[in-house]
PDB file of C-alpha atoms in Angstrom:
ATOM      1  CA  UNK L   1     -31.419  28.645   5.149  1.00  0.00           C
ATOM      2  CA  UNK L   2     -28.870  27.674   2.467  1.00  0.00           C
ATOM      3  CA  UNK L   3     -28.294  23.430   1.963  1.00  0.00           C
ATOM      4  CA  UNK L   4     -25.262  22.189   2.607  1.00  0.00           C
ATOM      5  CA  UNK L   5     -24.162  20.718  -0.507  1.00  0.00           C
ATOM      6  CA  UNK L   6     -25.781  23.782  -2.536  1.00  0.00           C
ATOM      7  CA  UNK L   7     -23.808  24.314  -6.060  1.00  0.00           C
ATOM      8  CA  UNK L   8     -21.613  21.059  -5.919  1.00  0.00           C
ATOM      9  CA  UNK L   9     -21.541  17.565  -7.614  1.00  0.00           C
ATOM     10  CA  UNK L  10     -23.798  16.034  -4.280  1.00  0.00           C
ATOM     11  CA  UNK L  11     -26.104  18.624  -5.090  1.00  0.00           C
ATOM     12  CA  UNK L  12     -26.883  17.037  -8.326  1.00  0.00           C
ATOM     13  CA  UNK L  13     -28.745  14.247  -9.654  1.00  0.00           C
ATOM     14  CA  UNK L  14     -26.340  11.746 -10.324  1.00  0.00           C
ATOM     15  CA  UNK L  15     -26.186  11.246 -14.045  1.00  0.00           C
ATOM     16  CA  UNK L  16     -24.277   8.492 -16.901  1.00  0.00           C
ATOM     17  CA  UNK L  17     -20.835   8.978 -17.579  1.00  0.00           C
ATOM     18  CA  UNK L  18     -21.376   7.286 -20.736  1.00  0.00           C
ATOM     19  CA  UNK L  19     -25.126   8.750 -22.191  1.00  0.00           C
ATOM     20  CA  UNK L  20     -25.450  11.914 -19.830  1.00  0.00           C
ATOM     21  CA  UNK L  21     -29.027  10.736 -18.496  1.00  0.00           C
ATOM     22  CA  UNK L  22     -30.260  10.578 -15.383  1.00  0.00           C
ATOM     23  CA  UNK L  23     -28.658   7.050 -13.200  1.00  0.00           C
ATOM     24  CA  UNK L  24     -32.416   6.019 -12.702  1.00  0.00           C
ATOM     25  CA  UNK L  25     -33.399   6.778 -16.372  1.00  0.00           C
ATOM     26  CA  UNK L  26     -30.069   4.969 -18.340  1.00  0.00           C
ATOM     27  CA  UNK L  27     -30.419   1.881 -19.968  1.00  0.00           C
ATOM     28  CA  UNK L  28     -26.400   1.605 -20.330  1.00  0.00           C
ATOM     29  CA  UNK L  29     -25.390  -1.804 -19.312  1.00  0.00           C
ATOM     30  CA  UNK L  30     -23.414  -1.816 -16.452  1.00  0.00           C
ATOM     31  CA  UNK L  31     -19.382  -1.780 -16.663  1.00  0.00           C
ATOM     32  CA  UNK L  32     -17.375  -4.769 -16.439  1.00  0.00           C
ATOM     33  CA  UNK L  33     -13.939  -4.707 -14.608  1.00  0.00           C
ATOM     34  CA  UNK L  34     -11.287  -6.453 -16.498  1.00  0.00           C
ATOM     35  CA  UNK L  35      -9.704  -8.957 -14.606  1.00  0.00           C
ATOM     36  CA  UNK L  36      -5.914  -7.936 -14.262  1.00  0.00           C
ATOM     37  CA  UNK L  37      -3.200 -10.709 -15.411  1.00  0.00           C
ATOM     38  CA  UNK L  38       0.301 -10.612 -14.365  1.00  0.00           C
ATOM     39  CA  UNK L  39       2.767 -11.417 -16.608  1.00  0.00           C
ATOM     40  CA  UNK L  40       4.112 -14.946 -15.967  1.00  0.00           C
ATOM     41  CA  UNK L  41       7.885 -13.596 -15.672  1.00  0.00           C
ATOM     42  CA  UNK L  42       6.389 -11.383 -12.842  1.00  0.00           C
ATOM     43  CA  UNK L  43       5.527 -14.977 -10.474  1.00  0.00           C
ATOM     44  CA  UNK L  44       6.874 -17.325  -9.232  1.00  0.00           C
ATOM     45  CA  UNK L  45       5.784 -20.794  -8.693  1.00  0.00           C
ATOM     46  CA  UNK L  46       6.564 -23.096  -6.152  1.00  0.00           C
ATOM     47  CA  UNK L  47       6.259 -26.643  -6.778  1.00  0.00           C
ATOM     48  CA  UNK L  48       6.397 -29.168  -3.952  1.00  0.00           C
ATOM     49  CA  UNK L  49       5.114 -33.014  -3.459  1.00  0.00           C
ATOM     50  CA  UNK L  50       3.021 -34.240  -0.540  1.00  0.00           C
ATOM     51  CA  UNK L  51       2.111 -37.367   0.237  1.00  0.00           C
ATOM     52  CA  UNK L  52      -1.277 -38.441   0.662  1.00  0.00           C
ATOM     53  CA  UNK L  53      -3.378 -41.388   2.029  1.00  0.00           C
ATOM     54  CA  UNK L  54      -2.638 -44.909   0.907  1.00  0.00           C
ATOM     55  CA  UNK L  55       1.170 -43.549  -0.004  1.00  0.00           C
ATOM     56  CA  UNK L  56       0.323 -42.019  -3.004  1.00  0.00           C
ATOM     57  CA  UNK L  57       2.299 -39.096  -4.125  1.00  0.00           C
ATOM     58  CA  UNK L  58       0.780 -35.550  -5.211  1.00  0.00           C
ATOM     59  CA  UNK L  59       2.585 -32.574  -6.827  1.00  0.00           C
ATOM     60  CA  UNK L  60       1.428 -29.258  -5.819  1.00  0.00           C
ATOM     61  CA  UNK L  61       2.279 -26.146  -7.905  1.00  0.00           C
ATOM     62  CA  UNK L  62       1.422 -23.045  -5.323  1.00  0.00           C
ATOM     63  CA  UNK L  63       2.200 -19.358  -4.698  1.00  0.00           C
ATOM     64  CA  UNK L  64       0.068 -18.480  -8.250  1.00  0.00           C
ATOM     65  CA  UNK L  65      -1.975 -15.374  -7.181  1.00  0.00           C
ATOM     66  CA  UNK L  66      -5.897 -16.758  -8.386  1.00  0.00           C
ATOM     67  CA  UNK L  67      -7.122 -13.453  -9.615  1.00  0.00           C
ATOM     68  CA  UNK L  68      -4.168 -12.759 -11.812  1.00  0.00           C
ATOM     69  CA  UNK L  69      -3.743 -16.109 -13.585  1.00  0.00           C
ATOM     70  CA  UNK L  70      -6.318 -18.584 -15.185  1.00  0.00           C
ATOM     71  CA  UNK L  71      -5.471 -21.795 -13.093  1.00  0.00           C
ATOM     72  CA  UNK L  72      -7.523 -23.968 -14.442  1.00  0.00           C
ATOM     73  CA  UNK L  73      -6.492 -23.439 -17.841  1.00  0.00           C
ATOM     74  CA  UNK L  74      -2.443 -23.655 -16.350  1.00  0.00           C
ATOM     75  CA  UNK L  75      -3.984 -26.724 -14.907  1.00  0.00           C
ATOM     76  CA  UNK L  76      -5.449 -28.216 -17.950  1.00  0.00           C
ATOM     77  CA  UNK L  77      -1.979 -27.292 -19.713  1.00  0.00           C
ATOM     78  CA  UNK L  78       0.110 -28.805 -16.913  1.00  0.00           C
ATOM     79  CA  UNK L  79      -1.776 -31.867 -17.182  1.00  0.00           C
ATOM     80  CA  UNK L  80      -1.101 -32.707 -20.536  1.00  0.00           C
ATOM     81  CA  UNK L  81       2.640 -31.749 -20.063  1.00  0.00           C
ATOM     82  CA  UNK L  82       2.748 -34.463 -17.658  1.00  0.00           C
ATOM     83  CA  UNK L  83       0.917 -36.547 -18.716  1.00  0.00           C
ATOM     84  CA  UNK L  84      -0.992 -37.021 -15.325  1.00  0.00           C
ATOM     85  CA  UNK L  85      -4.862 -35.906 -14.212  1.00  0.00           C
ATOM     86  CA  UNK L  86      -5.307 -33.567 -11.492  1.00  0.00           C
ATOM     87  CA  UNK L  87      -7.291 -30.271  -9.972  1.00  0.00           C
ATOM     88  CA  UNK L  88      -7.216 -26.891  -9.041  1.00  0.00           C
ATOM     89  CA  UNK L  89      -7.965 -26.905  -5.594  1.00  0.00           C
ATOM     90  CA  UNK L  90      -7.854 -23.600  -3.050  1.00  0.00           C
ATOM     91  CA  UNK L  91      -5.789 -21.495  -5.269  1.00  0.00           C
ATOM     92  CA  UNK L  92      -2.899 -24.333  -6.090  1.00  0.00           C
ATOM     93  CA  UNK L  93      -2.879 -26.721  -8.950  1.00  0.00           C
ATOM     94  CA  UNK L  94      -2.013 -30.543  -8.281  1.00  0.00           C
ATOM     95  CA  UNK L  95      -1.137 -33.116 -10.248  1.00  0.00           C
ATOM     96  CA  UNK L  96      -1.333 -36.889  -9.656  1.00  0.00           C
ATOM     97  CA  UNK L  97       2.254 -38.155  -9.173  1.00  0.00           C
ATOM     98  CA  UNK L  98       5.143 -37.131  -8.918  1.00  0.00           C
ATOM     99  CA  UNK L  99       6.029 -34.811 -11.980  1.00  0.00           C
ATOM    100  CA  UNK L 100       7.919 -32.242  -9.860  1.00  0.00           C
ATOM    101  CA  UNK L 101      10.687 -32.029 -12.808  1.00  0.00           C
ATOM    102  CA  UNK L 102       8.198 -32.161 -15.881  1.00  0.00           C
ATOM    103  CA  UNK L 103       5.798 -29.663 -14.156  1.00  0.00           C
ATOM    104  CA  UNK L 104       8.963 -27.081 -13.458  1.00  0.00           C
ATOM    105  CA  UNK L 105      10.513 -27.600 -17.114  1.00  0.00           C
ATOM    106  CA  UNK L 106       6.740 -26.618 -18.105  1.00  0.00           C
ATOM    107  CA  UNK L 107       6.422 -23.533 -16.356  1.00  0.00           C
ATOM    108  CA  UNK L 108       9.846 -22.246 -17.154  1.00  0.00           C
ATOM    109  CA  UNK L 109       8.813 -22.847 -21.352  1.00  0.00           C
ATOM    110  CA  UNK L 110       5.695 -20.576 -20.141  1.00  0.00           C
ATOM    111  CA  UNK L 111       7.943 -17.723 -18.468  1.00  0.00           C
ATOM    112  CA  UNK L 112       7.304 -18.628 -14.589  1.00  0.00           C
ATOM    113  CA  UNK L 113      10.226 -18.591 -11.843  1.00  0.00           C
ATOM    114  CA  UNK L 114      10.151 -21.737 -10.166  1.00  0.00           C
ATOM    115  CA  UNK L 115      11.153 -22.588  -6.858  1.00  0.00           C
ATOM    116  CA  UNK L 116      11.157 -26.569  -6.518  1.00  0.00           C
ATOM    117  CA  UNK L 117      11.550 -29.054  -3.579  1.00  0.00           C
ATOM    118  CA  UNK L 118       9.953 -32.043  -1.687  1.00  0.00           C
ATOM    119  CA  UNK L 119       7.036 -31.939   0.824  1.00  0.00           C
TER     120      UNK L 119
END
């Protein structure tokens, strides 16, 4: 009785793209996906304060896919911009105080869109 997959790829072994052995048998370290940016003209940021407890005022910079940008270095370079500490925090950056109009001048020297208004 004939097998299924007789004469196609699932019949084979499965082998190495890279050195042709046998998947079991290579020693090929294993691939690494690149992580994919988007360009910073390609985004845009929306930057927004909220107040928290005690009265004290937060700016949030969200709508910055994670995967495609490095927010905590965009963070780090935020924070010196403003002159103001802060943290990336689920996906959004936010910066102690309000530095709605220094944050958005910042991001517009990077390349970002910016979409700005109060919490």
């Amino acid at each position: 009785m004939p097998r299924l997959f007789a004469g196609t790829p699932w019949d084979r072994p499965p082998t190495c793209d890279r050195c042709g052995r046998l998947e079991p048998q290579c020693s090929c370290p294993p691939p690494v996906p690149e992580a994919k940016r988007i360009p910073p003209l390609q985004q845009t940021a929306r930057l927004m304060t909220e107040r928290r407890a005690k009265g004290k005022l937060v700016t949030v910079i969200a709508g910055l896919d994670p995967a495609a940008n490095d927010l905590n270095e965009l963070g780090a370079r935020l924070k010196n911009a403003c002159g103001a500490g802060g943290t990336v925090k689920d996906g959004r950056i936010e910066l102690q105080g309000d530095h709605l109009r220094a944050a958005e001048k910042a991001l517009q020297a990077i390349g970002y869109k910016t979409k700005a208004g109060r919490g």
